[in-house]
Coordinates of C-alpha atoms in Angstrom, one line a residue:
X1 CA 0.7 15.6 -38.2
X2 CA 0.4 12.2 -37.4
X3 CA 2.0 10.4 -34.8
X4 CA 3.7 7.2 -35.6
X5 CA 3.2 6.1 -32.2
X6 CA -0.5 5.0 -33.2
X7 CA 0.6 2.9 -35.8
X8 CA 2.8 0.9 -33.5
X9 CA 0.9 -2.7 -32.2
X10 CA -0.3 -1.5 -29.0
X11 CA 0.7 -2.7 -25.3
X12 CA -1.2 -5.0 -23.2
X13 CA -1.9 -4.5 -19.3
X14 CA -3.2 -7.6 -17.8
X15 CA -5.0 -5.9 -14.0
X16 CA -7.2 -2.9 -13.4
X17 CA -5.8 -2.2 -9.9
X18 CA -3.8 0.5 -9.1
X19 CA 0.1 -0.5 -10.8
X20 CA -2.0 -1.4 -14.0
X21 CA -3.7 1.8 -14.2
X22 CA -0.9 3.7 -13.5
X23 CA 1.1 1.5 -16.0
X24 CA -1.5 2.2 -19.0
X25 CA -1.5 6.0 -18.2
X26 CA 2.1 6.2 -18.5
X27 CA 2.2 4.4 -21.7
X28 CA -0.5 6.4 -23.1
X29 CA 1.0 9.6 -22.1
X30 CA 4.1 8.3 -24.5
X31 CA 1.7 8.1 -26.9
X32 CA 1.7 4.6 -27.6
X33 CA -1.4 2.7 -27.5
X34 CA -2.7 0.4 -24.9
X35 CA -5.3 -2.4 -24.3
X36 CA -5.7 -3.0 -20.6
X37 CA -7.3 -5.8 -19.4
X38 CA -9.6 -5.7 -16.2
X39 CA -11.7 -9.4 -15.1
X40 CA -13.5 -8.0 -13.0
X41 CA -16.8 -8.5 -13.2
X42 CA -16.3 -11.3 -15.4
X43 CA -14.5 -13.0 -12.1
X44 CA -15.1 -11.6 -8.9
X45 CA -12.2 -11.5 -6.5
X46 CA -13.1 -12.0 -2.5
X47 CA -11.4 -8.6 -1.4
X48 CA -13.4 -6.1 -4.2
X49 CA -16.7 -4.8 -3.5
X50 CA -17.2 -2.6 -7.0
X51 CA -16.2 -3.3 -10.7
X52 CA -14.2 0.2 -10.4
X53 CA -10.3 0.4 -11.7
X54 CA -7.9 0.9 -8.9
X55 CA -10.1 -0.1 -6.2
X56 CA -9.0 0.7 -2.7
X57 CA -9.6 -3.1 -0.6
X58 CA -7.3 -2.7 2.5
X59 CA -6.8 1.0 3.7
X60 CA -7.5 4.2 2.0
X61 CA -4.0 5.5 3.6
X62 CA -1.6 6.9 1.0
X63 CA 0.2 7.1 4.3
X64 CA 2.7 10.1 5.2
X65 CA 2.6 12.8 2.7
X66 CA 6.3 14.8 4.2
X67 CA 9.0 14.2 2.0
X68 CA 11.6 16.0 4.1
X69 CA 12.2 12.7 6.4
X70 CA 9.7 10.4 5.3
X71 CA 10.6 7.6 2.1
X72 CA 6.7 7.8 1.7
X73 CA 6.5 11.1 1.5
X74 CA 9.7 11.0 -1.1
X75 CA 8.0 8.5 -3.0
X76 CA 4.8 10.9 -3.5
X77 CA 6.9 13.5 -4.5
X78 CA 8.8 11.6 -6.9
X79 CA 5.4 10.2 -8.6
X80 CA 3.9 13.7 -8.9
X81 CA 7.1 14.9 -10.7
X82 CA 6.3 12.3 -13.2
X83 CA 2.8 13.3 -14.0
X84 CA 1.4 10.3 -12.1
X85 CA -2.2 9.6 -12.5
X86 CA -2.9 7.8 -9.2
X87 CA -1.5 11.0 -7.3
X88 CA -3.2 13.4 -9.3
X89 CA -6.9 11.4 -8.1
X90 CA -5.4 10.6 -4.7
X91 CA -4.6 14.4 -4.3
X92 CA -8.1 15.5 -5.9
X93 CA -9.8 13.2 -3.6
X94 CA -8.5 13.9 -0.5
X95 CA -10.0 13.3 3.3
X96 CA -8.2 14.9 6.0
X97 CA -6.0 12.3 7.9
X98 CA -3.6 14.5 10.0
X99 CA -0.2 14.1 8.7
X100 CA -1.3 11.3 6.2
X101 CA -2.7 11.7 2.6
X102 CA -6.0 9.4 3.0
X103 CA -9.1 9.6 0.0
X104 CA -12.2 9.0 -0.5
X105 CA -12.3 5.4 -2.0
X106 CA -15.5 5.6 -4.4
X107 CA -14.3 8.8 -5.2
X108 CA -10.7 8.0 -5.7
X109 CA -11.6 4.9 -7.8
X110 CA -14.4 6.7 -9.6
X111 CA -11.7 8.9 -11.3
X112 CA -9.1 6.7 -12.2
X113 CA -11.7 5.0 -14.2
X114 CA -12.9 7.9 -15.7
X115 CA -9.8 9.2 -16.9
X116 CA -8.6 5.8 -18.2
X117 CA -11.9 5.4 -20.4
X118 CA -12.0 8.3 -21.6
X119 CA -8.6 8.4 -23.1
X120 CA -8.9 7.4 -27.0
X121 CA -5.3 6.1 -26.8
X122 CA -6.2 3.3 -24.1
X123 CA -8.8 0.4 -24.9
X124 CA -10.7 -1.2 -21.5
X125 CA -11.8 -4.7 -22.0
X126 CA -13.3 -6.4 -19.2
X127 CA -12.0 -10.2 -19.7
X128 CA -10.0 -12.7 -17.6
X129 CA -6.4 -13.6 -19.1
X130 CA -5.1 -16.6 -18.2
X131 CA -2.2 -17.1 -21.1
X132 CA -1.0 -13.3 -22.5
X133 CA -1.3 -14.0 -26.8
X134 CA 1.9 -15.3 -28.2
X135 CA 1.3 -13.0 -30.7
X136 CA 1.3 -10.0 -27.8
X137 CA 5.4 -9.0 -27.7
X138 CA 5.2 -6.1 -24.9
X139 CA 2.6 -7.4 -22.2
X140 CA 2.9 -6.2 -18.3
X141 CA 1.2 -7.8 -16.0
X142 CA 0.2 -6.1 -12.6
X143 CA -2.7 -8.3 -11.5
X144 CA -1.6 -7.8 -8.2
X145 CA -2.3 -9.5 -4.6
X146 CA -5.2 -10.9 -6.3
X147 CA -3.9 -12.7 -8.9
X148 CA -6.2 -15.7 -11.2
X149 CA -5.6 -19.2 -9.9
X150 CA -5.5 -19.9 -14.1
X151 CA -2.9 -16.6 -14.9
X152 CA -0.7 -17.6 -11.4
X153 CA -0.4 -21.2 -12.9
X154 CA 1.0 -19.6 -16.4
X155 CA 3.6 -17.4 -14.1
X156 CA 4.3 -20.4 -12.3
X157 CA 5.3 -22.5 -15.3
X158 CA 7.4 -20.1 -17.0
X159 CA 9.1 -19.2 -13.7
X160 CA 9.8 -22.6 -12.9
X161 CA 9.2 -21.2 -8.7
X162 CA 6.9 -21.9 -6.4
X163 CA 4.5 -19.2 -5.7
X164 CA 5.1 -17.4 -2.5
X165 CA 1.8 -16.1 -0.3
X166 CA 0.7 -14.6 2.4
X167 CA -2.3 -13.3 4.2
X168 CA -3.2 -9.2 3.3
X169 CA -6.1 -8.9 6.3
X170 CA -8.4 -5.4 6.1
X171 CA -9.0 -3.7 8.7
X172 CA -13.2 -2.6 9.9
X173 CA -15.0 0.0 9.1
X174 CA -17.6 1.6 11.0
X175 CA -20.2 4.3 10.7
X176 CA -19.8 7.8 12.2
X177 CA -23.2 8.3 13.8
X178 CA -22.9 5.3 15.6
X179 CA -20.0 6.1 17.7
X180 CA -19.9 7.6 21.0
X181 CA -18.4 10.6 20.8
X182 CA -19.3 11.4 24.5
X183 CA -16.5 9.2 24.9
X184 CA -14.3 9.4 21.8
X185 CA -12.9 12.9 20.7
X186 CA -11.0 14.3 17.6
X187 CA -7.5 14.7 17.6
X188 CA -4.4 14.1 15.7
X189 CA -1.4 12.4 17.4
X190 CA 0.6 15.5 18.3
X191 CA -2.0 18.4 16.8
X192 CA -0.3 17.4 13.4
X193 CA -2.5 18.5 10.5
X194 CA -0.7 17.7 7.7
X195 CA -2.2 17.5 3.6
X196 CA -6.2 18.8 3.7
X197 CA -6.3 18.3 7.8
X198 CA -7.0 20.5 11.1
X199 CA -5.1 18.5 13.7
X200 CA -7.9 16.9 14.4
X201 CA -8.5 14.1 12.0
X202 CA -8.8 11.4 13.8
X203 CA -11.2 9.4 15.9
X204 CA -9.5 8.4 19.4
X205 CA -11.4 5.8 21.8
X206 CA -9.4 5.4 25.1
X207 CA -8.8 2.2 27.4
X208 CA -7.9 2.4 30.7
X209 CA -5.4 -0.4 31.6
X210 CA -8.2 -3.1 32.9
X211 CA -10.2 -1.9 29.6
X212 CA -7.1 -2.7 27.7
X213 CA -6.1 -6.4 29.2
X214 CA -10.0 -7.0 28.6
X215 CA -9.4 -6.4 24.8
X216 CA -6.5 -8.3 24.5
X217 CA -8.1 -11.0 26.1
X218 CA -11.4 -11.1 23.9
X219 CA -9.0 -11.0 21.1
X220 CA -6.5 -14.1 22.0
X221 CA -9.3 -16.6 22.8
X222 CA -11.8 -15.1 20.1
X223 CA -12.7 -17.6 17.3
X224 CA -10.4 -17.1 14.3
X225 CA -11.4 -17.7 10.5
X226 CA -9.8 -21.2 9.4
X227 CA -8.4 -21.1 5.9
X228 CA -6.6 -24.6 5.9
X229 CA -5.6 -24.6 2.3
X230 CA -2.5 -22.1 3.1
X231 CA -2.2 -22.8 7.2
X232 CA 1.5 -22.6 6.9
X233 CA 1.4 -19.3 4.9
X234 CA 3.3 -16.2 6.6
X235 CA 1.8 -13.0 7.2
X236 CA 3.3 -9.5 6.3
X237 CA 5.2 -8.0 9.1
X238 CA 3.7 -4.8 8.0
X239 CA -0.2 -6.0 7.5
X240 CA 0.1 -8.1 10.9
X241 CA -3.7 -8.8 12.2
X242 CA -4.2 -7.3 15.5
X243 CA -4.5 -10.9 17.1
X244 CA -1.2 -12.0 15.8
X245 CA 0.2 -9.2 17.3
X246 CA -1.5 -9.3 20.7
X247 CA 0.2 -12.9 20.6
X248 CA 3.6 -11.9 20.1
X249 CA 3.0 -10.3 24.2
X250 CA 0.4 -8.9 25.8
X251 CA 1.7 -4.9 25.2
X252 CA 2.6 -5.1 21.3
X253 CA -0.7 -3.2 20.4
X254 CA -0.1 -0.5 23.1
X255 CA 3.1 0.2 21.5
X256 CA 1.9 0.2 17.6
X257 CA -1.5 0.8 16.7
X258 CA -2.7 1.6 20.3
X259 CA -0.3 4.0 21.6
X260 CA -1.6 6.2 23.7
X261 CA 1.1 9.3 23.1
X262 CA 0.8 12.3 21.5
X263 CA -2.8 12.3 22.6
X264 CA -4.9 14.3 25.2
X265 CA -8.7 12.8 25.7
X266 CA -10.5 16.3 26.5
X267 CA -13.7 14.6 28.5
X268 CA -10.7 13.7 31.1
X269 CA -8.1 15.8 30.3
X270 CA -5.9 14.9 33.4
X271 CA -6.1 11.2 33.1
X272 CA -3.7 9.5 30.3
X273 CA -5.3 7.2 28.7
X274 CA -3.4 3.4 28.7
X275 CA -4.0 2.8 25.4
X276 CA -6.0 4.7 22.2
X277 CA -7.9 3.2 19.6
X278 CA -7.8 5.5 16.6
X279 CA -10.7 5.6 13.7
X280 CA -9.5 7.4 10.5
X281 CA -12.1 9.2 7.8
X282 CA -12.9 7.2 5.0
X283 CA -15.0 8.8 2.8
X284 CA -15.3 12.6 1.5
X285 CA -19.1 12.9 3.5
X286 CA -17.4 11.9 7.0
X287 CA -19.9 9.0 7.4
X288 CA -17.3 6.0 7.5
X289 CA -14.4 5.6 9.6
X290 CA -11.8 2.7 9.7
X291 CA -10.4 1.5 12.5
X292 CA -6.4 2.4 11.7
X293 CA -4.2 -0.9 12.2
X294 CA -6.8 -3.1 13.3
X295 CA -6.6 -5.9 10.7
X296 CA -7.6 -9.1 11.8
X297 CA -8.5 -12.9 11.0
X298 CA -10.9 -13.2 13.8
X299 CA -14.8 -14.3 12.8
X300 CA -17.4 -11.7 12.7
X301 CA -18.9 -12.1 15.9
X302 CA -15.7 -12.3 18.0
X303 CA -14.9 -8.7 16.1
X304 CA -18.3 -7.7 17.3
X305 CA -17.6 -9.0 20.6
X306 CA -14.4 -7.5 21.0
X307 CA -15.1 -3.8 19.4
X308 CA -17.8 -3.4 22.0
X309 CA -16.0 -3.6 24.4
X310 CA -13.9 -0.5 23.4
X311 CA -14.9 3.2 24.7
X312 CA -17.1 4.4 22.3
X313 CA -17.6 1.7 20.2
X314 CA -20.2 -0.4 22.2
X315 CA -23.2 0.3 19.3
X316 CA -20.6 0.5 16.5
X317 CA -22.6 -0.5 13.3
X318 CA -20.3 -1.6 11.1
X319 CA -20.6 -0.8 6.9
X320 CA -17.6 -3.8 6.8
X321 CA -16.0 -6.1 9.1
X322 CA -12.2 -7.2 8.7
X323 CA -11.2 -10.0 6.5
X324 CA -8.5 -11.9 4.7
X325 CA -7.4 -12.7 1.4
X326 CA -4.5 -14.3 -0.1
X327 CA -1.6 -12.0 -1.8
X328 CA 0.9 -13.7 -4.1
X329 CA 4.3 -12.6 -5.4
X330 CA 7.6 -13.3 -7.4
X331 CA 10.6 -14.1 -5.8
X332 CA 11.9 -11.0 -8.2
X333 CA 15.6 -11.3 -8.3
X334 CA 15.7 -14.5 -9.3
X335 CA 12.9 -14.2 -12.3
X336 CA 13.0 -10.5 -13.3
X337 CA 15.9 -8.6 -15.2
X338 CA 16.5 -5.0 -14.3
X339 CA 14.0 -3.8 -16.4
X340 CA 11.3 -5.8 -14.6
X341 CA 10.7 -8.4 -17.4
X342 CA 11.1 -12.2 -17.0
X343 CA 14.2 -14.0 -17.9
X344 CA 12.6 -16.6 -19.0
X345 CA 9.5 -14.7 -21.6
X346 CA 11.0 -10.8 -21.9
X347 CA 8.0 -9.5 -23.8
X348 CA 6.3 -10.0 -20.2
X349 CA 7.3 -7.1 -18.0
X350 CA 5.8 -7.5 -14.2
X351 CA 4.3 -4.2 -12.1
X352 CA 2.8 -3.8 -8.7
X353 CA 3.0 -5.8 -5.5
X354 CA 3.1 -9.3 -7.9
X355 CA 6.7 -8.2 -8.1
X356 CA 7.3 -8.1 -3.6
X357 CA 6.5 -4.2 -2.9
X358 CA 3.9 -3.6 -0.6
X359 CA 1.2 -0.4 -0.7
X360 CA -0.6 1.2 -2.7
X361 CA 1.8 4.0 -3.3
X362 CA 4.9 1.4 -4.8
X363 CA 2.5 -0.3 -6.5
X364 CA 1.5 2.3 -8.2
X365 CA 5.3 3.5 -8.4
X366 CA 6.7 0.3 -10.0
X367 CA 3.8 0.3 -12.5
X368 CA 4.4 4.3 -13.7
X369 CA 8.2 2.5 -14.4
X370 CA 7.4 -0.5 -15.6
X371 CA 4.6 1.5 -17.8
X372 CA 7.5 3.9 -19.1
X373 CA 10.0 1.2 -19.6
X374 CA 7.4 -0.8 -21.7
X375 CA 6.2 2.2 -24.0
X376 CA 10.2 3.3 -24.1
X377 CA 10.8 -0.3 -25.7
X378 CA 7.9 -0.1 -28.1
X379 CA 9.4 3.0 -29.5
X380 CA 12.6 1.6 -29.7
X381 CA 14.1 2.8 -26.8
X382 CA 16.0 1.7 -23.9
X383 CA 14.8 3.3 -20.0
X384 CA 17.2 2.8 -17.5
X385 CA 15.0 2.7 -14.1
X386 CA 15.7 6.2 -12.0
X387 CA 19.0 6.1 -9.5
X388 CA 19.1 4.3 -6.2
X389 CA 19.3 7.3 -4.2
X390 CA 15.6 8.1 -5.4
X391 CA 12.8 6.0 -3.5
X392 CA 11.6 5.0 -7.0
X393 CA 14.8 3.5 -7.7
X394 CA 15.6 2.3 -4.5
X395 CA 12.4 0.2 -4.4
X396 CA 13.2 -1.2 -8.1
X397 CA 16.7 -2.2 -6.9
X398 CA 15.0 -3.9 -3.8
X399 CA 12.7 -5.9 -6.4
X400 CA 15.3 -6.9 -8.7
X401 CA 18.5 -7.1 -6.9
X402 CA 18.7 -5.7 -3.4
X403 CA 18.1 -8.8 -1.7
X404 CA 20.2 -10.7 -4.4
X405 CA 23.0 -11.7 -2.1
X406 CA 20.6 -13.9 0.4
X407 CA 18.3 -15.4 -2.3
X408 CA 19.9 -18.9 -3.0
X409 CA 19.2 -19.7 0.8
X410 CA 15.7 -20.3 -0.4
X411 CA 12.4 -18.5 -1.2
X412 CA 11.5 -16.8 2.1
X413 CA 14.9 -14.9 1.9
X414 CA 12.9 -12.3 -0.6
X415 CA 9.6 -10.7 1.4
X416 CA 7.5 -8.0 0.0
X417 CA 8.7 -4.4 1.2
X418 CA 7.1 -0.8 1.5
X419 CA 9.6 2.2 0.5
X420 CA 11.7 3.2 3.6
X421 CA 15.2 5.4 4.0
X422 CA 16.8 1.9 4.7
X423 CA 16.5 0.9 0.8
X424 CA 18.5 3.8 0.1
X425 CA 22.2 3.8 -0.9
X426 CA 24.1 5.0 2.7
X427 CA 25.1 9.5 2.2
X428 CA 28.8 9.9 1.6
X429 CA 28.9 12.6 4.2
X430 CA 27.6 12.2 7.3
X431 CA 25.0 15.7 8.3
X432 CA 26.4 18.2 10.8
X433 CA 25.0 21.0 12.4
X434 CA 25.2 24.4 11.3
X435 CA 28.6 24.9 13.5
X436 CA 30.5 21.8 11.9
X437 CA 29.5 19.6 15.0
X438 CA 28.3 16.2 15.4
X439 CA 25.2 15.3 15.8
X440 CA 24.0 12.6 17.8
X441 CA 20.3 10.3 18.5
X442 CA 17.0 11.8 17.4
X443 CA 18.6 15.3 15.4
X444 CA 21.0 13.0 13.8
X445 CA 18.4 10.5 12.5
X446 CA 16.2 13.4 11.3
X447 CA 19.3 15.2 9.5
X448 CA 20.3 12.1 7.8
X449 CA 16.4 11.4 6.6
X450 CA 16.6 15.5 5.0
X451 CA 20.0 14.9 3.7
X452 CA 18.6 11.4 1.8
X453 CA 15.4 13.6 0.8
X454 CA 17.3 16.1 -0.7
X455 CA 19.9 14.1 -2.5
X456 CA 16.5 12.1 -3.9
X457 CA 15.3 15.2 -4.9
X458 CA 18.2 16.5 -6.7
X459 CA 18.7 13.5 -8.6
X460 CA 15.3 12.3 -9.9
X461 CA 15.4 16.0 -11.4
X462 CA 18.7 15.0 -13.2
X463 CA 17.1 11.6 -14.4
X464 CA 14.2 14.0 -15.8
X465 CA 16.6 16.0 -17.4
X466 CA 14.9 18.9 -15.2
X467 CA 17.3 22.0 -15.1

């Protein structure tokens, strides 16, 4: 029997990367047809090395996979329920990363684009889009960070904003067999193993303290790349490059990505290191390794400078050094309805980090929504986004109305966002212990993070009609 899905006009999907995949799936698993639209290779972007769909640039961290009391973890949980196609390849492609679900990035990338062109129901065509068709009436657009000059000018005239930036920086990779493991060691921060790991996952270098102040010196006065064109543009709280932070005081790194806790270096097992440079896997063979945290803006040779001076890393080869590019977004609650489209042109629906969430995984989220909204609509139908007590909908009600109260004291007042348990509507009852009491500090925080889990849990599954 046929379905009279196919002889609807299909959906467009302007962007290959990760919310635009996951957007076209979604809409093909409706069974509504789709053209997605991918420029690359017809125009290169400075961040992607491959023409591949859903190419990993910055990290290939899914970050934490525990979705008892962690909004990450939630999130992954809540895509998998919903036959999400980036998990599925995430999960198949998994490298051990302790407590973290990390992937091989060709391999990741290499199966996204195999199940997306071998699906009859979506059509790939490799072409830049600058101005969606007028005669296209259900268009989403998830081009990402990375968006066209020529497509961001078209936003920007329907939107009537200014466009809003910010530096994404990437963070180094090196190559296995050229670090020093006589001074490195594996280990996981705490022996955690977590999805695919052994508690030892990662690469740790450790700095004693003069090691350390040396570091943080080669890194304030080392040469940094100019970019004057958006001088004044502010970076990501949660993307900061290692420089920036080392700026903001002279211990900031040992107390982020350099802690030294959790950790025990087994060459010197009864001296504590000051601080620990951690390399995570980054490929399924074990031959890369990226330097977790260590984003930066400084010029190749003062990252060469600098790295060498870490234990273990003094003839690091590097298969990529850290970099910058530009990431643009919408100022969301001011241009986008509920349903993600734009006030001012609702056949164009927006997906991805375009729309201020930040990581792969909400990318990815907000384009499996925006993807089921779109193919909902083509069939006539109206999708209401999942409650706000699921991390799905607490990150669409932080894109298109959480920050709605502060937005008329101008554009900065909306920043881009990763899931956390702070998006989520407050529990009505406060956790107690077994015995009725009170709990207080670090059991009381973890509680309330399984009470929020649970509750997201329980009612995604009644938004899925699951019994």
């Amino acid at each position: 029997m046929a379905n009279p899905a196919y002889d609807l006009d299909p959906i467009h999907v302007i962007g290959g990367g990760l919310a635009g995949c996951e957007a076209a799936w979604q809409i093909a698993r409706a069974g509504v047809a789709v053209v997605l639209h991918e420029m690359r290779p017809v125009r290169p972007t400075d961040a992607h090395k491959t023409d591949a769909l859903a190419e990993l640039v910055c990290s290939n961290s899914f970050r934490s996979d525990e979705a008892s009391t962690n909004a990450v973890g939630v999130l992954h949980r809540e895509m998998r329920a919903m036959n999400s196609l980036i998990m599925a390849c995430a999960d198949a492609n998994q490298v051990p990363a302790g407590g973290a679900l990390a992937v091989d990035r060709e391999g990741f990338a290499g199966a996204v684009t195999a199940a997306l062109e071998s699906d009859r129901t979506i059509t790939l065509r490799r072409e830049e889009i600058s101005l969606p068709a007028a005669e296209w009436d259900n268009v989403v657009i998830a081009t990402g960070p990375l968006t066209s000059q020529a497509l961001a000018e078209t936003i920007g005239g329907l939107t009537g904003e200014d466009q809003l930036a910010f530096f994404d920086a990437i963070a180094p990779i090196a190559y296995f067999d050229s670090i020093d493991m006589d001074k490195a060691w594996f280990q996981s921060r705490y022996d955690k193993a977590g999805p695919g790991g052994t508690g030892a996952d990662y690469i740790n270098c450790p700095l004693d303290r003069d090691q350390y102040e040396a570091f943080i010196d080669a890194l304030l006065e080392g040469e940094k790349t100019a970019f004057k064109d958006f001088e004044k543009t502010p970076y990501f709280d949660g993307c900061l490059p290692i420089e920036v932070m080392a700026e903001r005081g002279r211990e900031t790194l040992r107390h982020g990505p350099m802690k030294p806790f959790g950790l025990t270096n087994p060459h010197n097992p009864t001296q504590k290191a000051y601080a620990v440079v951690q390399l995570r896997q980054d490929n399924a063979l074990g031959t890369l390794y990226n330097m977790v945290g260590f984003q930066t803006k400084l010029t190749y040779g003062a990252q060469l400078k600098a790295f060498r001076t870490i234990p273990g890393l003094e003839r690091a080869e590097f298969a990529r050094l850290g970099g910058l590019h530009r990431n643009t977004f919408l100022n969301s609650p001011r241009v986008l309805d509920s349903r993600l489209r734009l006030k001012a042109d609702p056949r164009l629906r927006f997906a991805g980090q375009i729309t201020g969430c930040e990581g792969y995984v909400e990318s990815a989220a907000v384009g499996l929504i925006a993807g089921r909204m779109a193919a909902a609509e083509r069939l006539g139908a109206v999708l209401t986004p999942p409650p706000p007590t699921t991390a799905i909908g607490a990150l669409i009600n932080h894109i298109t109305g959480g920050h709605i109260e502060t937005i008329d004291a101008g554009p900065q007042s909306f920043q881009p966002m990763n899931v956390n348990f702070g998006l989520f509507p407050p529990l009505e009852i406060a956790p107690t212990s077994p015995d009725g009491k009170r709990l207080r500090g670090p059991e009381k925080a973890q509680a309330k993070k399984r009470a929020i889990s649970a509750r997201a849990d329980s009612d995604l599954k009644a938004w899925l009609g699951v019994v």
